[in-house]
CSV table of N, CA and C in Angstrom, one decimal:
chain,number,residue,atom,x,y,z
A,1,ILE,N,9.4,7.9,15.3
A,1,ILE,CA,8.7,6.6,15.4
A,1,ILE,C,7.3,6.8,15.9
A,2,PHE,N,7.2,7.7,16.9
A,2,PHE,CA,5.9,8.0,17.4
A,2,PHE,C,4.9,8.5,16.4
A,3,VAL,N,5.4,9.4,15.5
A,3,VAL,CA,4.6,9.9,14.5
A,3,VAL,C,4.2,8.8,13.5
A,4,GLY,N,5.1,7.9,13.2
A,4,GLY,CA,4.7,6.7,12.4
A,4,GLY,C,3.7,5.9,13.0
A,5,LEU,N,3.7,5.6,14.3
A,5,LEU,CA,2.7,4.8,15.0
A,5,LEU,C,1.4,5.5,14.9
A,6,PHE,N,1.4,6.8,15.1
A,6,PHE,CA,0.1,7.6,15.0
A,6,PHE,C,-0.5,7.6,13.6
A,7,VAL,N,0.4,7.8,12.6
A,7,VAL,CA,-0.1,7.7,11.2
A,7,VAL,C,-0.6,6.3,10.9
A,8,ILE,N,0.1,5.3,11.3
A,8,ILE,CA,-0.4,3.9,11.1
A,8,ILE,C,-1.7,3.7,11.7
A,9,TRP,N,-1.9,4.2,12.9
A,9,TRP,CA,-3.2,4.0,13.7
A,9,TRP,C,-4.3,4.7,12.9
A,10,ILE,N,-4.1,5.8,12.3
A,10,ILE,CA,-5.1,6.5,11.6
A,10,ILE,C,-5.3,6.0,10.2
A,11,TYR,N,-4.2,5.8,9.5
A,11,TYR,CA,-4.2,5.4,8.0
A,11,TYR,C,-3.7,4.0,7.8
A,12,ARG,N,-4.3,3.1,8.5
A,12,ARG,CA,-3.8,1.7,8.5
A,12,ARG,C,-3.9,1.1,7.1
A,13,TYR,N,-5.0,1.3,6.4
A,13,TYR,CA,-5.2,0.7,5.1
A,13,TYR,C,-4.2,1.3,4.1
A,14,PHE,N,-4.0,2.6,4.2
A,14,PHE,CA,-3.1,3.3,3.3
A,14,PHE,C,-1.7,2.7,3.5
A,15,PHE,N,-1.2,2.5,4.7
A,15,PHE,CA,0.1,1.9,4.9
A,15,PHE,C,0.2,0.5,4.4
A,16,LEU,N,-0.9,-0.3,4.6
A,16,LEU,CA,-0.9,-1.7,4.1
A,16,LEU,C,-0.7,-1.7,2.5
A,17,ARG,N,-1.4,-0.8,1.9
A,17,ARG,CA,-1.4,-0.8,0.4
A,17,ARG,C,0.0,-0.3,-0.1
A,18,THR,N,0.5,0.8,0.6
A,18,THR,CA,1.8,1.3,0.1
A,18,THR,C,3.0,0.3,0.3
A,19,THR,N,2.9,-0.4,1.5
A,19,THR,CA,4.0,-1.4,1.7
A,19,THR,C,3.9,-2.6,0.8
A,20,GLU,N,2.7,-2.9,0.4
A,20,GLU,CA,2.5,-4.0,-0.6
A,20,GLU,C,3.1,-3.5,-2.0
A,21,LYS,N,3.0,-2.2,-2.3
A,21,LYS,CA,3.5,-1.7,-3.6
A,21,LYS,C,5.1,-1.8,-3.6
A,22,VAL,N,5.7,-1.6,-2.4
A,22,VAL,CA,7.1,-1.6,-2.3
A,22,VAL,C,7.6,-3.0,-2.7
A,23,TYR,N,6.9,-4.1,-2.3
A,23,TYR,CA,7.4,-5.4,-2.7
A,23,TYR,C,6.9,-5.9,-4.0
A,24,ALA,N,5.7,-5.5,-4.4
A,24,ALA,CA,5.1,-5.9,-5.7
A,24,ALA,C,5.8,-5.3,-6.9
A,25,GLU,N,6.2,-4.0,-6.7
A,25,GLU,CA,6.7,-3.2,-7.8
A,25,GLU,C,8.0,-2.5,-7.3
A,26,SER,N,9.0,-3.3,-6.9
A,26,SER,CA,10.2,-2.7,-6.3
A,26,SER,C,10.9,-1.7,-7.2
A,27,LEU,N,11.3,-2.2,-8.4
A,27,LEU,CA,12.0,-1.3,-9.3
A,27,LEU,C,11.2,-0.1,-9.7
A,28,LYS,N,9.9,-0.3,-9.9
A,28,LYS,CA,9.1,0.8,-10.3
A,28,LYS,C,9.0,1.8,-9.2
A,29,THR,N,8.8,1.4,-8.0
A,29,THR,CA,8.7,2.3,-6.8
A,29,THR,C,10.0,3.1,-6.7
A,30,LEU,N,11.1,2.4,-6.9
A,30,LEU,CA,12.4,3.0,-6.8
A,30,LEU,C,12.6,4.1,-7.8
A,31,GLY,N,12.2,3.8,-9.1
A,31,GLY,CA,12.3,4.8,-10.1
A,31,GLY,C,11.4,6.0,-10.0
A,32,VAL,N,10.2,5.7,-9.6
A,32,VAL,CA,9.2,6.8,-9.4
A,32,VAL,C,9.7,7.7,-8.2
A,33,GLY,N,10.2,7.0,-7.1
A,33,GLY,CA,10.7,7.8,-6.0
A,33,GLY,C,11.8,8.7,-6.4
A,34,LEU,N,12.7,8.2,-7.2
A,34,LEU,CA,13.9,9.0,-7.7
A,34,LEU,C,13.4,10.2,-8.5
A,35,LEU,N,12.4,9.9,-9.4
A,35,LEU,CA,11.9,11.0,-10.2
A,35,LEU,C,11.2,12.1,-9.3
A,36,VAL,N,10.4,11.6,-8.4
A,36,VAL,CA,9.7,12.6,-7.5
A,36,VAL,C,10.7,13.4,-6.7
A,37,MET,N,11.8,12.7,-6.2
A,37,MET,CA,12.8,13.4,-5.4
A,37,MET,C,13.6,14.4,-6.2
A,38,ILE,N,13.8,14.2,-7.5
A,38,ILE,CA,14.6,15.1,-8.3
A,38,ILE,C,13.7,16.1,-9.0
A,39,LEU,N,12.5,15.7,-9.5
A,39,LEU,CA,11.7,16.7,-10.3
A,39,LEU,C,10.9,17.6,-9.5
A,40,THR,N,10.5,17.3,-8.3
A,40,THR,CA,9.6,18.2,-7.5
A,40,THR,C,10.3,19.5,-7.3
A,41,PRO,N,11.5,19.6,-6.8
A,41,PRO,CA,12.1,20.9,-6.5
A,41,PRO,C,12.3,21.7,-7.8
A,42,ILE,N,12.7,21.0,-8.9
A,42,ILE,CA,12.9,21.7,-10.2
A,42,ILE,C,11.6,22.3,-10.7
A,43,VAL,N,10.5,21.5,-10.6
A,43,VAL,CA,9.2,22.1,-11.0
A,43,VAL,C,8.8,23.2,-10.1
A,44,ALA,N,9.0,23.1,-8.8
A,44,ALA,CA,8.7,24.2,-7.9
A,44,ALA,C,9.4,25.4,-8.2
A,45,ILE,N,10.7,25.3,-8.5
A,45,ILE,CA,11.5,26.5,-8.8
A,45,ILE,C,11.0,27.1,-10.1
A,46,ILE,N,10.6,26.3,-11.1
A,46,ILE,CA,10.1,26.8,-12.4
A,46,ILE,C,8.8,27.6,-12.1
A,47,PHE,N,7.9,27.1,-11.2
A,47,PHE,CA,6.7,27.8,-10.9
A,47,PHE,C,7.1,29.1,-10.2
A,48,LEU,N,8.1,29.1,-9.3
A,48,LEU,CA,8.5,30.3,-8.6
A,48,LEU,C,9.0,31.4,-9.5
A,49,ALA,N,9.7,30.9,-10.6
A,49,ALA,CA,10.3,31.9,-11.6
A,49,ALA,C,9.2,32.6,-12.3
A,50,THR,N,8.1,32.0,-12.5
A,50,THR,CA,7.0,32.7,-13.2
A,50,THR,C,6.4,33.8,-12.5
A,51,GLY,N,6.6,33.9,-11.2
A,51,GLY,CA,6.1,35.0,-10.4
A,51,GLY,C,4.7,34.8,-9.8
A,52,ILE,N,3.8,34.2,-10.6
A,52,ILE,CA,2.5,34.0,-10.1
A,52,ILE,C,2.4,32.6,-9.5
A,53,GLY,N,3.4,31.8,-9.6
A,53,GLY,CA,3.4,30.5,-9.1
A,53,GLY,C,3.9,30.3,-7.7
A,54,PHE,N,4.0,31.4,-6.9
A,54,PHE,CA,4.5,31.4,-5.6
A,54,PHE,C,3.7,30.5,-4.7
A,55,PRO,N,2.4,30.6,-4.7
A,55,PRO,CA,1.6,29.7,-3.8
A,55,PRO,C,1.7,28.2,-4.2
A,56,ILE,N,1.8,28.0,-5.5
A,56,ILE,CA,2.0,26.6,-6.0
A,56,ILE,C,3.4,26.1,-5.5
A,57,THR,N,4.4,26.9,-5.5
A,57,THR,CA,5.7,26.5,-5.1
A,57,THR,C,5.7,26.2,-3.6
A,58,LEU,N,5.0,27.0,-2.8
A,58,LEU,CA,4.9,26.6,-1.4
A,58,LEU,C,4.2,25.3,-1.1
A,59,ILE,N,3.1,25.1,-1.9
A,59,ILE,CA,2.4,23.8,-1.8
A,59,ILE,C,3.2,22.6,-2.2
A,60,LEU,N,4.0,22.8,-3.3
A,60,LEU,CA,4.8,21.7,-3.8
A,60,LEU,C,5.9,21.4,-2.8
A,61,PHE,N,6.6,22.4,-2.2
A,61,PHE,CA,7.6,22.2,-1.3
A,61,PHE,C,7.1,21.5,0.0
A,62,ALA,N,5.9,22.0,0.4
A,62,ALA,CA,5.3,21.3,1.6
A,62,ALA,C,5.0,19.9,1.4
A,63,ALA,N,4.4,19.6,0.2
A,63,ALA,CA,4.1,18.2,-0.2
A,63,ALA,C,5.4,17.4,-0.3
A,64,TYR,N,6.4,18.0,-0.8
A,64,TYR,CA,7.7,17.3,-1.0
A,64,TYR,C,8.3,16.9,0.3
A,65,PHE,N,8.3,17.8,1.3
A,65,PHE,CA,8.9,17.5,2.6
A,65,PHE,C,8.1,16.5,3.4
A,66,ILE,N,6.8,16.6,3.2
A,66,ILE,CA,5.9,15.6,3.8
A,66,ILE,C,6.2,14.2,3.2
A,67,ALA,N,6.3,14.2,1.9
A,67,ALA,CA,6.6,12.9,1.2
A,67,ALA,C,7.9,12.3,1.6
A,68,LEU,N,8.9,13.2,1.8
A,68,LEU,CA,10.2,12.7,2.3
A,68,LEU,C,10.1,12.0,3.6
A,69,TYR,N,9.3,12.6,4.5
A,69,TYR,CA,9.1,12.0,5.8
A,69,TYR,C,8.3,10.7,5.7
A,70,LEU,N,7.2,10.8,5.0
A,70,LEU,CA,6.3,9.6,4.9
A,70,LEU,C,7.0,8.5,4.2
A,71,GLY,N,7.9,8.8,3.2
A,71,GLY,CA,8.6,7.8,2.5
A,71,GLY,C,9.5,7.0,3.5
A,72,LYS,N,10.1,7.6,4.5
A,72,LYS,CA,10.8,6.9,5.5
A,72,LYS,C,9.9,6.0,6.3
A,73,LEU,N,8.7,6.5,6.7
A,73,LEU,CA,7.8,5.7,7.5
A,73,LEU,C,7.3,4.5,6.7
A,74,VAL,N,7.1,4.7,5.4
A,74,VAL,CA,6.6,3.6,4.5
A,74,VAL,C,7.8,2.5,4.4
A,75,ALA,N,9.0,3.0,4.3
A,75,ALA,CA,10.2,2.1,4.3
A,75,ALA,C,10.2,1.3,5.6
A,76,MET,N,10.1,2.0,6.7
A,76,MET,CA,10.1,1.2,8.0
A,76,MET,C,9.0,0.2,8.1
A,77,ALA,N,7.8,0.6,7.7
A,77,ALA,CA,6.6,-0.3,7.7
A,77,ALA,C,6.9,-1.5,6.8
A,78,ALA,N,7.5,-1.2,5.6
A,78,ALA,CA,7.7,-2.3,4.6
A,78,ALA,C,8.7,-3.3,5.2
A,79,ILE,N,9.7,-2.8,5.8
A,79,ILE,CA,10.7,-3.8,6.4
A,79,ILE,C,10.0,-4.6,7.5
A,80,GLY,N,9.2,-4.0,8.3
A,80,GLY,CA,8.5,-4.7,9.4
A,80,GLY,C,7.5,-5.7,8.8
A,81,GLN,N,6.8,-5.3,7.8
A,81,GLN,CA,5.8,-6.1,7.2
A,81,GLN,C,6.4,-7.3,6.6
A,82,LYS,N,7.6,-7.2,6.0
A,82,LYS,CA,8.3,-8.3,5.4
A,82,LYS,C,8.7,-9.4,6.5
A,83,LEU,N,9.1,-8.9,7.6
A,83,LEU,CA,9.5,-9.8,8.7
A,83,LEU,C,8.4,-10.3,9.5
A,84,LEU,N,7.4,-9.5,9.7
A,84,LEU,CA,6.2,-9.9,10.5
A,84,LEU,C,5.0,-9.5,9.7
A,85,PRO,N,4.5,-10.4,8.8
A,85,PRO,CA,3.4,-10.1,7.9
A,85,PRO,C,2.2,-9.6,8.6
A,86,VAL,N,1.6,-8.6,8.0
A,86,VAL,CA,0.4,-8.0,8.5
A,86,VAL,C,-0.7,-8.0,7.4
A,87,GLN,N,-1.9,-8.4,7.8
A,87,GLN,CA,-3.0,-8.3,6.8
A,87,GLN,C,-4.0,-7.3,7.3
A,88,GLU,N,-5.1,-7.1,6.5
A,88,GLU,CA,-6.1,-6.1,6.9
A,88,GLU,C,-6.7,-6.4,8.2
A,89,LYS,N,-6.9,-7.7,8.5
A,89,LYS,CA,-7.6,-8.2,9.7
A,89,LYS,C,-6.7,-8.3,10.9
A,90,SER,N,-5.4,-8.1,10.7
A,90,SER,CA,-4.5,-8.2,11.8
A,90,SER,C,-4.8,-7.1,12.9
A,91,SER,N,-4.5,-7.4,14.1
A,91,SER,CA,-4.7,-6.4,15.1
A,91,SER,C,-3.8,-5.2,15.0
A,92,PHE,N,-4.1,-4.1,15.6
A,92,PHE,CA,-3.3,-2.9,15.6
A,92,PHE,C,-2.0,-3.2,16.3
A,93,LEU,N,-2.0,-4.1,17.4
A,93,LEU,CA,-0.8,-4.4,18.1
A,93,LEU,C,0.2,-5.1,17.2
A,94,ARG,N,-0.3,-6.0,16.3
A,94,ARG,CA,0.6,-6.7,15.4
A,94,ARG,C,1.2,-5.7,14.4
A,95,MET,N,0.4,-4.8,13.9
A,95,MET,CA,0.9,-3.8,13.0
A,95,MET,C,1.9,-2.9,13.7
A,96,LEU,N,1.6,-2.5,15.0
A,96,LEU,CA,2.5,-1.7,15.8
A,96,LEU,C,3.9,-2.5,16.0
A,97,GLY,N,3.8,-3.8,16.2
A,97,GLY,CA,5.0,-4.6,16.4
A,97,GLY,C,5.8,-4.6,15.1
A,98,ALA,N,5.1,-4.8,14.0
A,98,ALA,CA,5.8,-4.9,12.7
A,98,ALA,C,6.5,-3.6,12.4
A,99,PHE,N,5.8,-2.5,12.6
A,99,PHE,CA,6.4,-1.2,12.3
A,99,PHE,C,7.6,-0.9,13.3
A,100,SER,N,7.4,-1.2,14.5
A,100,SER,CA,8.5,-1.0,15.5
A,100,SER,C,9.7,-1.8,15.1
A,101,LEU,N,9.5,-3.1,14.7
A,101,LEU,CA,10.6,-3.9,14.3
A,101,LEU,C,11.3,-3.3,13.0
A,102,GLY,N,10.5,-2.9,12.1
A,102,GLY,CA,11.0,-2.3,10.8
A,102,GLY,C,11.8,-1.0,11.1
A,103,ALA,N,11.3,-0.2,12.1
A,103,ALA,CA,12.0,1.1,12.5
A,103,ALA,C,13.3,0.8,13.1
A,104,PHE,N,13.3,-0.2,14.0
A,104,PHE,CA,14.5,-0.6,14.6
A,104,PHE,C,15.6,-1.1,13.6
A,105,ILE,N,15.2,-1.9,12.7
A,105,ILE,CA,16.1,-2.4,11.6
A,105,ILE,C,16.6,-1.2,10.7
A,106,TYR,N,15.6,-0.4,10.4
A,106,TYR,CA,16.0,0.8,9.5
A,106,TYR,C,17.0,1.7,10.2
A,107,ILE,N,16.9,1.9,11.5
A,107,ILE,CA,17.9,2.6,12.3
A,107,ILE,C,19.2,1.9,12.4
A,108,LEU,N,19.2,0.6,12.6
A,108,LEU,CA,20.4,-0.2,12.7
A,108,LEU,C,21.1,-0.2,11.3
A,109,VAL,N,20.4,-0.3,10.2
A,109,VAL,CA,21.0,-0.3,8.9
A,109,VAL,C,21.7,1.1,8.7
A,110,GLY,N,21.1,2.2,9.2
A,110,GLY,CA,21.7,3.5,9.0
A,110,GLY,C,23.0,3.7,9.8
A,111,ILE,N,23.3,2.9,10.7
A,111,ILE,CA,24.5,3.0,11.5
A,111,ILE,C,25.7,2.5,10.7
A,112,ILE,N,25.5,1.6,9.8
A,112,ILE,CA,26.6,1.1,9.0
A,112,ILE,C,27.2,2.2,8.1
A,113,PRO,N,28.5,2.4,8.2
A,113,PRO,CA,29.1,3.5,7.4
A,113,PRO,C,28.9,3.3,5.9
A,114,VAL,N,28.6,4.3,5.2
A,114,VAL,CA,28.4,4.4,3.7
A,114,VAL,C,27.3,3.5,3.2
A,115,LEU,N,27.4,2.2,3.4
A,115,LEU,CA,26.4,1.3,2.9
A,115,LEU,C,25.1,1.5,3.6
A,116,GLY,N,25.1,1.9,4.8
A,116,GLY,CA,23.8,2.1,5.6
A,116,GLY,C,23.1,3.4,5.0
A,117,TRP,N,23.9,4.4,4.7
A,117,TRP,CA,23.3,5.6,4.1
A,117,TRP,C,22.7,5.3,2.8
A,118,ALA,N,23.4,4.5,2.0
A,118,ALA,CA,22.9,4.2,0.6
A,118,ALA,C,21.7,3.3,0.7
A,119,ALA,N,21.7,2.4,1.6
A,119,ALA,CA,20.5,1.5,1.8
A,119,ALA,C,19.3,2.3,2.3
A,120,LYS,N,19.5,3.2,3.2
A,120,LYS,CA,18.4,4.1,3.7
A,120,LYS,C,17.9,4.9,2.6
A,121,LEU,N,18.8,5.5,1.8
A,121,LEU,CA,18.3,6.3,0.6
A,121,LEU,C,17.5,5.5,-0.3
A,122,ILE,N,17.9,4.3,-0.7
A,122,ILE,CA,17.1,3.4,-1.6
A,122,ILE,C,15.8,3.1,-1.0
A,123,LEU,N,15.8,2.7,0.3
A,123,LEU,CA,14.5,2.4,1.0
A,123,LEU,C,13.6,3.6,1.0
A,124,LYS,N,14.1,4.8,1.3
A,124,LYS,CA,13.3,6.0,1.3
A,124,LYS,C,12.7,6.3,-0.1
A,125,LEU,N,13.6,6.1,-1.1
A,125,LEU,CA,13.1,6.3,-2.5
A,125,LEU,C,12.0,5.4,-2.8
A,126,MET,N,12.1,4.1,-2.4
A,126,MET,CA,11.1,3.1,-2.7
A,126,MET,C,9.8,3.5,-1.9
A,127,GLY,N,9.9,4.0,-0.7
A,127,GLY,CA,8.8,4.5,0.0
A,127,GLY,C,8.1,5.7,-0.6
A,128,ILE,N,8.9,6.6,-1.1
A,128,ILE,CA,8.3,7.8,-1.8
A,128,ILE,C,7.6,7.4,-3.1
A,129,GLY,N,8.3,6.4,-3.8
A,129,GLY,CA,7.7,5.9,-5.1
A,129,GLY,C,6.4,5.2,-4.8
A,130,ALA,N,6.3,4.4,-3.7
A,130,ALA,CA,5.1,3.7,-3.4
A,130,ALA,C,4.0,4.7,-3.0
A,131,LEU,N,4.3,5.7,-2.3
A,131,LEU,CA,3.3,6.8,-2.0
A,131,LEU,C,2.8,7.4,-3.3
A,132,ALA,N,3.7,7.8,-4.2
A,132,ALA,CA,3.2,8.4,-5.5
A,132,ALA,C,2.4,7.4,-6.3
A,133,LEU,N,2.8,6.2,-6.4
A,133,LEU,CA,2.0,5.2,-7.2
A,133,LEU,C,0.7,4.9,-6.5
A,134,TYR,N,0.6,4.9,-5.2
A,134,TYR,CA,-0.7,4.7,-4.5
A,134,TYR,C,-1.6,5.8,-4.8
A,135,GLU,N,-1.1,7.0,-4.8
A,135,GLU,CA,-1.9,8.2,-5.1
A,135,GLU,C,-2.4,8.2,-6.5
A,136,LEU,N,-1.5,7.8,-7.5
A,136,LEU,CA,-2.0,7.7,-8.9
A,136,LEU,C,-3.1,6.7,-9.0
A,137,ASP,N,-2.9,5.5,-8.4
A,137,ASP,CA,-3.9,4.5,-8.4
A,137,ASP,C,-5.3,5.0,-7.8
A,138,ALA,N,-5.2,5.7,-6.7
A,138,ALA,CA,-6.4,6.3,-6.1
A,138,ALA,C,-7.1,7.3,-7.0
A,139,ILE,N,-6.3,8.1,-7.7
A,139,ILE,CA,-6.9,9.1,-8.7
A,139,ILE,C,-7.5,8.3,-9.8
A,140,LYS,N,-6.9,7.3,-10.3
A,140,LYS,CA,-7.5,6.5,-11.4
A,140,LYS,C,-8.8,5.8,-11.0
A,141,GLU,N,-8.9,5.3,-9.8
A,141,GLU,CA,-10.1,4.8,-9.3
A,141,GLU,C,-11.2,5.8,-9.2
A,142,LEU,N,-10.8,7.0,-8.7
A,142,LEU,CA,-11.8,8.1,-8.6
A,142,LEU,C,-12.3,8.5,-10.0
A,143,HIS,N,-11.4,8.5,-11.0
A,143,HIS,CA,-11.8,8.8,-12.4
A,143,HIS,C,-12.8,7.7,-12.9
A,144,LYS,N,-12.5,6.4,-12.6
A,144,LYS,CA,-13.4,5.4,-13.1
A,144,LYS,C,-14.8,5.5,-12.5
A,145,LYS,N,-14.9,6.0,-11.2
A,145,LYS,CA,-16.2,6.1,-10.6
A,145,LYS,C,-16.8,7.5,-10.9
A,146,LYS,N,-16.1,8.3,-11.7
A,146,LYS,CA,-16.5,9.6,-12.1
A,146,LYS,C,-16.7,10.5,-10.9
A,147,LEU,N,-15.8,10.5,-9.9
A,147,LEU,CA,-15.9,11.3,-8.8
A,147,LEU,C,-14.9,12.5,-8.9
A,148,VAL,N,-14.0,12.4,-9.9
A,148,VAL,CA,-13.1,13.5,-10.1
A,148,VAL,C,-13.2,13.9,-11.6
């Protein structure tokens, strides 16, 4: 939770946009999250099999594990933002409260046998998908401005 608070403090706009994607494009974020979670290790192993792809494999696995963790943080923030809406002009304390509430509920949901695990997995997949879609949108914007 402390890492989440630190990340939200630094990347506030990023978290606002990714949590908006979770609600605006729920099924799309779930599908993209599932694809990222399944395909990333497969692609990394294919690169590893080529022999020269070892550095790419290391980078992919590092990004994969970071995305798994950030997906959980985005899920917590999305839950909190749904219950305690946060806008760009909201104070950091309001965002902190929303995230803390979302983290508390995320943990409580995880306590429920079987269903809690499934709900947490779905929420994490949606968070991962929102991260991936946000990054794709950012890359598209950079292409429009001819910065990439």
